[in-house]
Tab-separated table of C-alpha atoms and ligand atoms in Angstrom:
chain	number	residue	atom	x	y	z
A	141	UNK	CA	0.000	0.000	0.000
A	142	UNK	CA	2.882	2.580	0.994
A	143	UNK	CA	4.666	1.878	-2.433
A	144	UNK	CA	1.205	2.701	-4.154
A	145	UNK	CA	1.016	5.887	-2.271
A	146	UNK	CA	3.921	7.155	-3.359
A	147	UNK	CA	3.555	6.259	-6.755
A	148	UNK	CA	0.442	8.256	-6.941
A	149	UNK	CA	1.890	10.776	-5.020
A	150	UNK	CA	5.163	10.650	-7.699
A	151	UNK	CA	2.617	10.741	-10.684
A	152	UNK	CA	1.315	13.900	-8.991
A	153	UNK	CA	4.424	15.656	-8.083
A	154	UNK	CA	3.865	19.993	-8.402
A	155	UNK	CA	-0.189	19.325	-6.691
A	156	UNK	CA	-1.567	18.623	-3.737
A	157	UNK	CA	-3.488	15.464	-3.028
A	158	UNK	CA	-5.854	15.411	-0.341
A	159	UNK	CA	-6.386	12.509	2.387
A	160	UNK	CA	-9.937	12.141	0.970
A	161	UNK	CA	-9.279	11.195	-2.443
A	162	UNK	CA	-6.020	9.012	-1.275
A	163	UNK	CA	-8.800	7.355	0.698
A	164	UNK	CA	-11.320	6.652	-2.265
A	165	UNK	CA	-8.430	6.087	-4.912
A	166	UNK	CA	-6.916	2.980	-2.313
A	167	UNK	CA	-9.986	1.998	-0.025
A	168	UNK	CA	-8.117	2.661	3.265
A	169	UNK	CA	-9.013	4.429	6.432
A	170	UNK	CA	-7.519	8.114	6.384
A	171	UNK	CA	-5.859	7.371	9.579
A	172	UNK	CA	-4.017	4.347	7.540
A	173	UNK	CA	-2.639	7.103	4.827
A	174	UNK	CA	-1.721	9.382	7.558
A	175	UNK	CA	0.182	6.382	8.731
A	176	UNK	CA	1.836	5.334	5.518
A	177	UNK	CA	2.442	9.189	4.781
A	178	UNK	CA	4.524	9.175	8.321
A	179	UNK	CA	6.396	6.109	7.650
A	180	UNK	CA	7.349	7.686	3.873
A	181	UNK	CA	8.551	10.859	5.496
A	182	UNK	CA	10.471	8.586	8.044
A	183	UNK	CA	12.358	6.794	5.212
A	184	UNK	CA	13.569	10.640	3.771
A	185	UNK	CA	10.583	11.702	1.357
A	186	UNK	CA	10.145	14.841	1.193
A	187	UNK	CA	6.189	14.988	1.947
A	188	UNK	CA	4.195	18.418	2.810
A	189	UNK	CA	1.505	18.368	4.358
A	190	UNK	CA	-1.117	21.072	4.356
A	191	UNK	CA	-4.289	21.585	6.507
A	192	UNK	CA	-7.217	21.183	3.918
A	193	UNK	CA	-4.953	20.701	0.849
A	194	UNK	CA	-3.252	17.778	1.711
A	195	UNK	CA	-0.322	16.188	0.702
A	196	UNK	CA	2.656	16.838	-1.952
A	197	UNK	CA	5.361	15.072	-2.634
A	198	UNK	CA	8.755	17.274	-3.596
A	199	UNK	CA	11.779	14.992	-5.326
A	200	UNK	CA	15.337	16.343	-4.955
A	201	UNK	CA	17.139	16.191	-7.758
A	202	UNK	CA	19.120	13.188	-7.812
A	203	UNK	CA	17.816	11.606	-4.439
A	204	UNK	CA	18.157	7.882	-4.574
A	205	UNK	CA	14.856	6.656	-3.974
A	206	UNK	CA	14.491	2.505	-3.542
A	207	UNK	CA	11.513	2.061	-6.156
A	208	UNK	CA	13.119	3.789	-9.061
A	209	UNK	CA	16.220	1.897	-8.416
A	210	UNK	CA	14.451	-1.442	-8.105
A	211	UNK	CA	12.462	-0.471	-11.455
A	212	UNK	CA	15.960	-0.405	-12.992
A	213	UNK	CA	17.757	-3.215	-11.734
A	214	UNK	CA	15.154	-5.582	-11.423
A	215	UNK	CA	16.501	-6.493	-7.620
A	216	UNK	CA	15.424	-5.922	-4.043
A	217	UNK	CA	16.908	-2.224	-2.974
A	218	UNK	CA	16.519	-0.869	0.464
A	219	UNK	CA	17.622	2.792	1.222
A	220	UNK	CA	18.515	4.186	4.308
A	221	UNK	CA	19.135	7.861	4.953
A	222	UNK	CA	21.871	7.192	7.577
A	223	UNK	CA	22.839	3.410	8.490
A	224	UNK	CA	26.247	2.625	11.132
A	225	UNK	CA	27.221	0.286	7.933
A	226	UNK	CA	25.777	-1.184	5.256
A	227	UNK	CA	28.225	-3.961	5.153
A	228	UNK	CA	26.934	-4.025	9.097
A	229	UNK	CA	23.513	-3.926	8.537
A	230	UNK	CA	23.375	-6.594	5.775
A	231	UNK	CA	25.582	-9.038	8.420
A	232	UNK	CA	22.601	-8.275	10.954
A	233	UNK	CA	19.614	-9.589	8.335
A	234	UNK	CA	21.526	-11.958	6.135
A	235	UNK	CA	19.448	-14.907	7.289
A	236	UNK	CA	16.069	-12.419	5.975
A	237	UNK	CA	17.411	-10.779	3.082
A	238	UNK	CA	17.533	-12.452	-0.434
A	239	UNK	CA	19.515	-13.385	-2.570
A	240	UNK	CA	21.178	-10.079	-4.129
A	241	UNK	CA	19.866	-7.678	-2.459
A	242	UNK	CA	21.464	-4.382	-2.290
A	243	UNK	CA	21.195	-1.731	0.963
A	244	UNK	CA	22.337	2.015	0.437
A	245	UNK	CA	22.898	4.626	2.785
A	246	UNK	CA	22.854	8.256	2.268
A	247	UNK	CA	25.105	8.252	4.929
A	248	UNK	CA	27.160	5.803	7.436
A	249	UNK	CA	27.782	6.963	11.104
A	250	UNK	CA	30.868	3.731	11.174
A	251	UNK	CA	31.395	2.861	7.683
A	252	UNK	CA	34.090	0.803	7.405
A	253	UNK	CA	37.135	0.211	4.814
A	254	UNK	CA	39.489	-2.923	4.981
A	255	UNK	CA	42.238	-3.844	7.474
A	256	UNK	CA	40.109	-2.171	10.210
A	257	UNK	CA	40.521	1.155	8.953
A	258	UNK	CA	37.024	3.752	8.787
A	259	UNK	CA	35.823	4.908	5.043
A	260	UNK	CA	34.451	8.611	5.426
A	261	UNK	CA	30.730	8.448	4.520
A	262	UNK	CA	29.159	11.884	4.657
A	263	UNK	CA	25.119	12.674	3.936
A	264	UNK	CA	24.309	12.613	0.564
A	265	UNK	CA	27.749	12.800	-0.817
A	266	UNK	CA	28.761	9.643	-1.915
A	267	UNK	CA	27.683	6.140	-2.875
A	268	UNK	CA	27.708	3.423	0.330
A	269	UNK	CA	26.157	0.002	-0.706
A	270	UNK	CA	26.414	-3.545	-0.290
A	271	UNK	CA	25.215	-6.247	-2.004
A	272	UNK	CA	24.510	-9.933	-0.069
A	273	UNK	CA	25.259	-12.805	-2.532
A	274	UNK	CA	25.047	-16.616	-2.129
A	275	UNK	CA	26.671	-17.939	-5.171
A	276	UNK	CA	27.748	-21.545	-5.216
A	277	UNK	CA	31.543	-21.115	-4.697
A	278	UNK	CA	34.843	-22.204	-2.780
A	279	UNK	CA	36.049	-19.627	-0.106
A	280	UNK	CA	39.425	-19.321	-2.311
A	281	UNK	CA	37.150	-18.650	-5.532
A	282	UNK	CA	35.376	-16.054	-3.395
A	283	UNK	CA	38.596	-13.781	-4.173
A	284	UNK	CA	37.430	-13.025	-7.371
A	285	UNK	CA	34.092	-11.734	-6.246
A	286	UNK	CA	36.456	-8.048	-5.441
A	287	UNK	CA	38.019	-8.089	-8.858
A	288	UNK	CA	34.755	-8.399	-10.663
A	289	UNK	CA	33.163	-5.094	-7.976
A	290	UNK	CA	36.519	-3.449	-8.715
A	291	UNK	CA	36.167	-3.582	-13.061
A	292	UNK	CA	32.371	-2.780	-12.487
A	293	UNK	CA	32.912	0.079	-10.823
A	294	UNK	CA	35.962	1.248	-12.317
A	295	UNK	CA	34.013	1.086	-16.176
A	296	UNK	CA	31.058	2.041	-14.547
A	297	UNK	CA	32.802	5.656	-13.513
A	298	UNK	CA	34.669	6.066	-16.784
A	299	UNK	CA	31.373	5.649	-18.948
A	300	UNK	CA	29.446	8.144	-16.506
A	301	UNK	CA	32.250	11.054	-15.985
A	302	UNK	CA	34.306	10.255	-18.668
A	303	UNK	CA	37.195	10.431	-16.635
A	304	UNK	CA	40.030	7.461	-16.640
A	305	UNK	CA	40.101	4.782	-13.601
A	306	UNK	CA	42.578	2.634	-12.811
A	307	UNK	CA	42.307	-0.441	-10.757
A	308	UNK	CA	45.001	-0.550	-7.790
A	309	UNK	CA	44.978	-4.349	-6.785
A	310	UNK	CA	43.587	-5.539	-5.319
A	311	UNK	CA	40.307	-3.147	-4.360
A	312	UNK	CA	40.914	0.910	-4.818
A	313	UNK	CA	39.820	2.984	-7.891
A	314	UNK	CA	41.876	5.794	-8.651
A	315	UNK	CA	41.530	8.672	-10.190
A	316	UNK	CA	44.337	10.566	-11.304
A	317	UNK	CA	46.791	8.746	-9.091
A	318	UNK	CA	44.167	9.399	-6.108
A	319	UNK	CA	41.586	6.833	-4.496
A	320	UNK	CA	37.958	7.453	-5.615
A	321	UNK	CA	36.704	3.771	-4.197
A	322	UNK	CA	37.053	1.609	-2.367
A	323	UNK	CA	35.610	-2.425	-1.597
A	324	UNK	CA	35.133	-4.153	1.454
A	325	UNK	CA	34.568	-7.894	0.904
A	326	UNK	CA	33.307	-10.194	3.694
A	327	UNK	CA	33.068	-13.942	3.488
A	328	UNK	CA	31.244	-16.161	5.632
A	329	UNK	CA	31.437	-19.766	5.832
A	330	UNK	CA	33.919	-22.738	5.114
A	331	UNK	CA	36.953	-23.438	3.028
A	332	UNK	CA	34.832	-25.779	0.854
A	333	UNK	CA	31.493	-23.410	0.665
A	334	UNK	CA	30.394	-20.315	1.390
A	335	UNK	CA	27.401	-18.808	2.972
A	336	UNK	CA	27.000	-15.881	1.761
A	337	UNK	CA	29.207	-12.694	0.495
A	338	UNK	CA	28.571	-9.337	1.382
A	339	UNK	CA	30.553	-6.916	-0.990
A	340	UNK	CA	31.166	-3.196	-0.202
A	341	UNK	CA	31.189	-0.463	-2.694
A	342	UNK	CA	31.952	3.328	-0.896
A	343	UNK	CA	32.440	5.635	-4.164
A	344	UNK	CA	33.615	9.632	-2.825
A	345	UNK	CA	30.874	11.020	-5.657
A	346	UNK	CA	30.316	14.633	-4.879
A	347	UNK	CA	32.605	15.230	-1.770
A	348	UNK	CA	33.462	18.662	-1.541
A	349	UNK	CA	37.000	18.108	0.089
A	350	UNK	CA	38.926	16.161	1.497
A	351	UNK	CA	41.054	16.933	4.418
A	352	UNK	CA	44.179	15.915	6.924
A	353	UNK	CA	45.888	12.908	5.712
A	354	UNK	CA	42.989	12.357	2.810
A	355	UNK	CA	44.423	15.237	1.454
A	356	UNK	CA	47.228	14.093	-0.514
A	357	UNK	CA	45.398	9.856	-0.926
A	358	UNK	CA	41.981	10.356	-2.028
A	359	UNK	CA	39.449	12.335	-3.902
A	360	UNK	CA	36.133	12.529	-5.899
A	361	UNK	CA	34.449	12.402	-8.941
A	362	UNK	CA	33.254	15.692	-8.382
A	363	UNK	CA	36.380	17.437	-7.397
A	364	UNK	CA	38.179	15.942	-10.638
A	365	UNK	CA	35.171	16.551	-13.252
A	366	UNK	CA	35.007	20.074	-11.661
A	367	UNK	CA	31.333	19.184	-11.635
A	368	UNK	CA	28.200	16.955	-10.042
A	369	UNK	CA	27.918	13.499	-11.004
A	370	UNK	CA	24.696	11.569	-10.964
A	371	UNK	CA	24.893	9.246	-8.075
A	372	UNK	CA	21.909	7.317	-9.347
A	373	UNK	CA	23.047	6.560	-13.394
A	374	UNK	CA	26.372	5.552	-11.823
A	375	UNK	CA	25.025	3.481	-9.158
A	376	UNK	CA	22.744	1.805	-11.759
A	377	UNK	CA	25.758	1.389	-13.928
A	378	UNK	CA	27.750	-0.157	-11.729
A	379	UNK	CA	25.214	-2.257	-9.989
A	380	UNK	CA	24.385	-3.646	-13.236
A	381	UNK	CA	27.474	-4.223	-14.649
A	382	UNK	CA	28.859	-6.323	-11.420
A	383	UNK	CA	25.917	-8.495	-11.742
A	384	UNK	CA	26.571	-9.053	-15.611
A	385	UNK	CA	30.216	-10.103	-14.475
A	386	UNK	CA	29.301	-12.003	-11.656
A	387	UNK	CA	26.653	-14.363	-13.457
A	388	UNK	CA	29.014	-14.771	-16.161
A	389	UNK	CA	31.964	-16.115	-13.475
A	390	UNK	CA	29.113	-18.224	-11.587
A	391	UNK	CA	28.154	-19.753	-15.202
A	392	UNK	CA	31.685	-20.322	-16.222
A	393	UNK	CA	33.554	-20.446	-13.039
A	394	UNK	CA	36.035	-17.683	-14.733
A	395	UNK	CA	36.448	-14.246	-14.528
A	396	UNK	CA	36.359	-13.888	-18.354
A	397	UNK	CA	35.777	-10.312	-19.746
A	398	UNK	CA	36.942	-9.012	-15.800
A	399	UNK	CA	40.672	-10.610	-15.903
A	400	UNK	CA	41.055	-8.225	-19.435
A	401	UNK	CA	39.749	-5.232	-17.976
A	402	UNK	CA	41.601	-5.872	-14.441
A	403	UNK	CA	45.118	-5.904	-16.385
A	404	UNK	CA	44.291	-3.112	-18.749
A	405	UNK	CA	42.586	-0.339	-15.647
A	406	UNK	CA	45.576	-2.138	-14.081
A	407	UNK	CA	47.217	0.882	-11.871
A	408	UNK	CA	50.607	-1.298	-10.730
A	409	UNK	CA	51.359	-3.493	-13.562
A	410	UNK	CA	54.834	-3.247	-14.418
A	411	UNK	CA	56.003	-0.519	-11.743
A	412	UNK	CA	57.892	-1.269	-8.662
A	413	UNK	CA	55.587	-2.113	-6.042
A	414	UNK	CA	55.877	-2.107	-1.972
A	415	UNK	CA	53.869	-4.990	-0.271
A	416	UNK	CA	52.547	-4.758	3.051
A	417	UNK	CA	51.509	-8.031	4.521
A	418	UNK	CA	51.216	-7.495	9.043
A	419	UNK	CA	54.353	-6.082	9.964
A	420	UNK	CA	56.161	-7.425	6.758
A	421	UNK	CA	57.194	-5.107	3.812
A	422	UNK	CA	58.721	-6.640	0.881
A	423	UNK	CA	59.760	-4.675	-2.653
A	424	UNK	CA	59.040	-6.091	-6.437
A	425	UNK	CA	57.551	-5.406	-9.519
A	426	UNK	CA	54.196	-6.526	-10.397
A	427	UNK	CA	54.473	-8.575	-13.575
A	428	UNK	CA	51.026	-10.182	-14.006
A	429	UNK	CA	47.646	-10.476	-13.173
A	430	UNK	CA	46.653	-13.946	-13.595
A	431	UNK	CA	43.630	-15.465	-14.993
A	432	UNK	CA	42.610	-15.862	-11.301
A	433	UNK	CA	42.923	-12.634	-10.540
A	434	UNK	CA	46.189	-12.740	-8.541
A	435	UNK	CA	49.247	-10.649	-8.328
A	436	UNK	CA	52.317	-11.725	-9.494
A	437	UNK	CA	54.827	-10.138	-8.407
A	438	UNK	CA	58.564	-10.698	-8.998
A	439	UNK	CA	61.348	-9.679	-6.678
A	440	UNK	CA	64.997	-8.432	-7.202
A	441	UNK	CA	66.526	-12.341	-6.556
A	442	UNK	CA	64.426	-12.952	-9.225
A	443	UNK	CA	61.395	-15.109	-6.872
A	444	UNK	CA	58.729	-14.732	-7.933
A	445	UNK	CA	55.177	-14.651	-5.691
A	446	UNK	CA	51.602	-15.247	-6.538
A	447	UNK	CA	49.338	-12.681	-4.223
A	448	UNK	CA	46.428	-13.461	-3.495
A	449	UNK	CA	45.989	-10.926	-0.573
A	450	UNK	CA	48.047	-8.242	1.163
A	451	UNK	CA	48.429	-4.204	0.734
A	452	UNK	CA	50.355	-2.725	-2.511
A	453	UNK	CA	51.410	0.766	-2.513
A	454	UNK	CA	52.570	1.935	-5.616
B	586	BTN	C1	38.524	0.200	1.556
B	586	BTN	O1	38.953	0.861	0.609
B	586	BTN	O2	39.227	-0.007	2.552
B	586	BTN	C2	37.133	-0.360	1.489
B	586	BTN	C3	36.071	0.679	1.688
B	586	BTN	C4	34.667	0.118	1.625
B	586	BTN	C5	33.617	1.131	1.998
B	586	BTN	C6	32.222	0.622	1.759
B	586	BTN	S1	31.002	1.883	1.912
B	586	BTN	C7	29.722	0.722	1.883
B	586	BTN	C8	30.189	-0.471	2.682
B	586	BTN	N1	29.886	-0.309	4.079
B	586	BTN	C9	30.987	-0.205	4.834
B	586	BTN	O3	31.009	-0.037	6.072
B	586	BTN	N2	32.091	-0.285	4.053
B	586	BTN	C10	31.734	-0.497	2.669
């Protein structure tokens, strides 16, 4: 019933519609659309409401708003307007949610970014989403579920701002040398199968700035375009593009298309890399990304190491 409300209310955006003919048009109680009107404004509509007018329904101008985005993915979205994570919150529910759903937040008060470190989420900004997946694979094959998130979303920004992104294995974007997003995947279950897979996409979209030590390591689409970028086209673009790669890898068990566009966007291939693993830093140049995914790297005694996890810093 709430969904049909606002769909009327959305086909009657610039007027006011009063309780009365809510009531007729759906056959509910007007207490029951003052209810549903509540729980809409709850969720971040913007609804007015107007002694003897009724109610009117004002859009902001790229707002991400769960129907429209469900419309064009064809999956379960949920929206939040501020969330502690929603890598967190998707943990919490994972036993309710189905398969591929996706949660976004137009803000997170503890988002999180790998190796315990915090990812910045301010309201309205950026793009914070997960997406829960149960696909029928080994934890080690899991790997590759970051690689194909990293190629969507690194395509998915080049096609919307036209700017060029480069993959930093094994989970940053950058943007002109600078990180624009960033992935958190988390696993659960055993070596030999998985529960489920929550992968997390923070993109900085229309930060203003960036300061202290962000400064100098990250920025975002906006502050390189010079202007806005549509958080919903890119979200749709890269939503739909990871799920294109990821039924393609769950048909064929490969990453196909994703292992060319993870060595091309590659931003360390060939260059002298540092890797951090713990409290271990080792020096070599990246020579490969293999058809799994992996790093190869190769070091000055001429060794050579397959990564499959770890910190590079070009
Ligand atoms: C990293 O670069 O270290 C990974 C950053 C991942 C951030 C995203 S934002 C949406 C999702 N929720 C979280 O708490 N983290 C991920």
């Amino acid at each position: 019933m709430k969904e049909k409300i606002l769909e009327y209310l959305l086909n009657h955006q610039g007027e006011f519609t009063s309780g009365e003919v809510l009531r007729r048009e759906f056959g509910v109680s007007r207490t029951a659309i003052w209810k549903h009107m509540k729980t809409l404004k709850e969720e971040g509509y913007q609804i007015t409401s107007v002694p003897n007018k009724g109610y009117q329904l004002t859009i902001e101008e790229d707002r991400l708003l769960a129907y429209e985005l469900e419309k064009s993915l064809g999956k379960k979205v949920e929206v939040h307007q501020s969330i502690d994570s929603t890598n967190n919150h998707l943990k919490r529910n994972a036993r309710d949610y189905p398969d591929e759903m996706i949660v976004l937040s137009e803000e997170q008060k503890k988002g999180r970014g790998r190796l315990g470190r915090s990812w910045d989420s301010p309201k309205g900004a950026g793009l914070f989403f997960s997406m829960l997946l149960r696909p029928r694979i080994t934890m080690e094959e899991s790997f590759k579920i970051t690689g194909i998130a990293a190629a969507a979303v690194a395509e998915a920004i080049e096609e919307v701002t036209g700017l060029p992104a480069r993959i930093k294995w094994p989970n940053d974007i950058l943007v002109q040398g600078k990180k624009v997003s960033g992935i958190l995947t988390e696993v659960s279950g055993e070596p030999d199968g998985i529960n489920y897979i929550i992968v997390g996409i923070g993109i900085n979209v229309n930060t203003p700035n960036f300061t202290g030590e962000l400064k100098d390591r990250a920025t975002s689409l906006y502050l390189e375009k010079g202007e806005k970028v549509s958080r919903k086209e890119l979200f749709v673009r890269a939503a739909n593009k990871f799920f294109r790669f990821y039924h393609g890898f769950t048909r064929e068990k490969t990453l196909g298309e994703v292992h060319g566009i993870l060595e091309n966007r590659s931003a360390v291939l060939g260059k002298e890399v540092i890797i951090l693993r713990g409290e271990e830093k080792k020096q070599g140049k990246a020579v490969e990304i293999t058809k799994e995914g992996f790093l190869k790297v190769r070091y000055e005694s001429g060794e050579e190491e397959v990564l499959s996890s770890g910190e590079v810093s070009v």
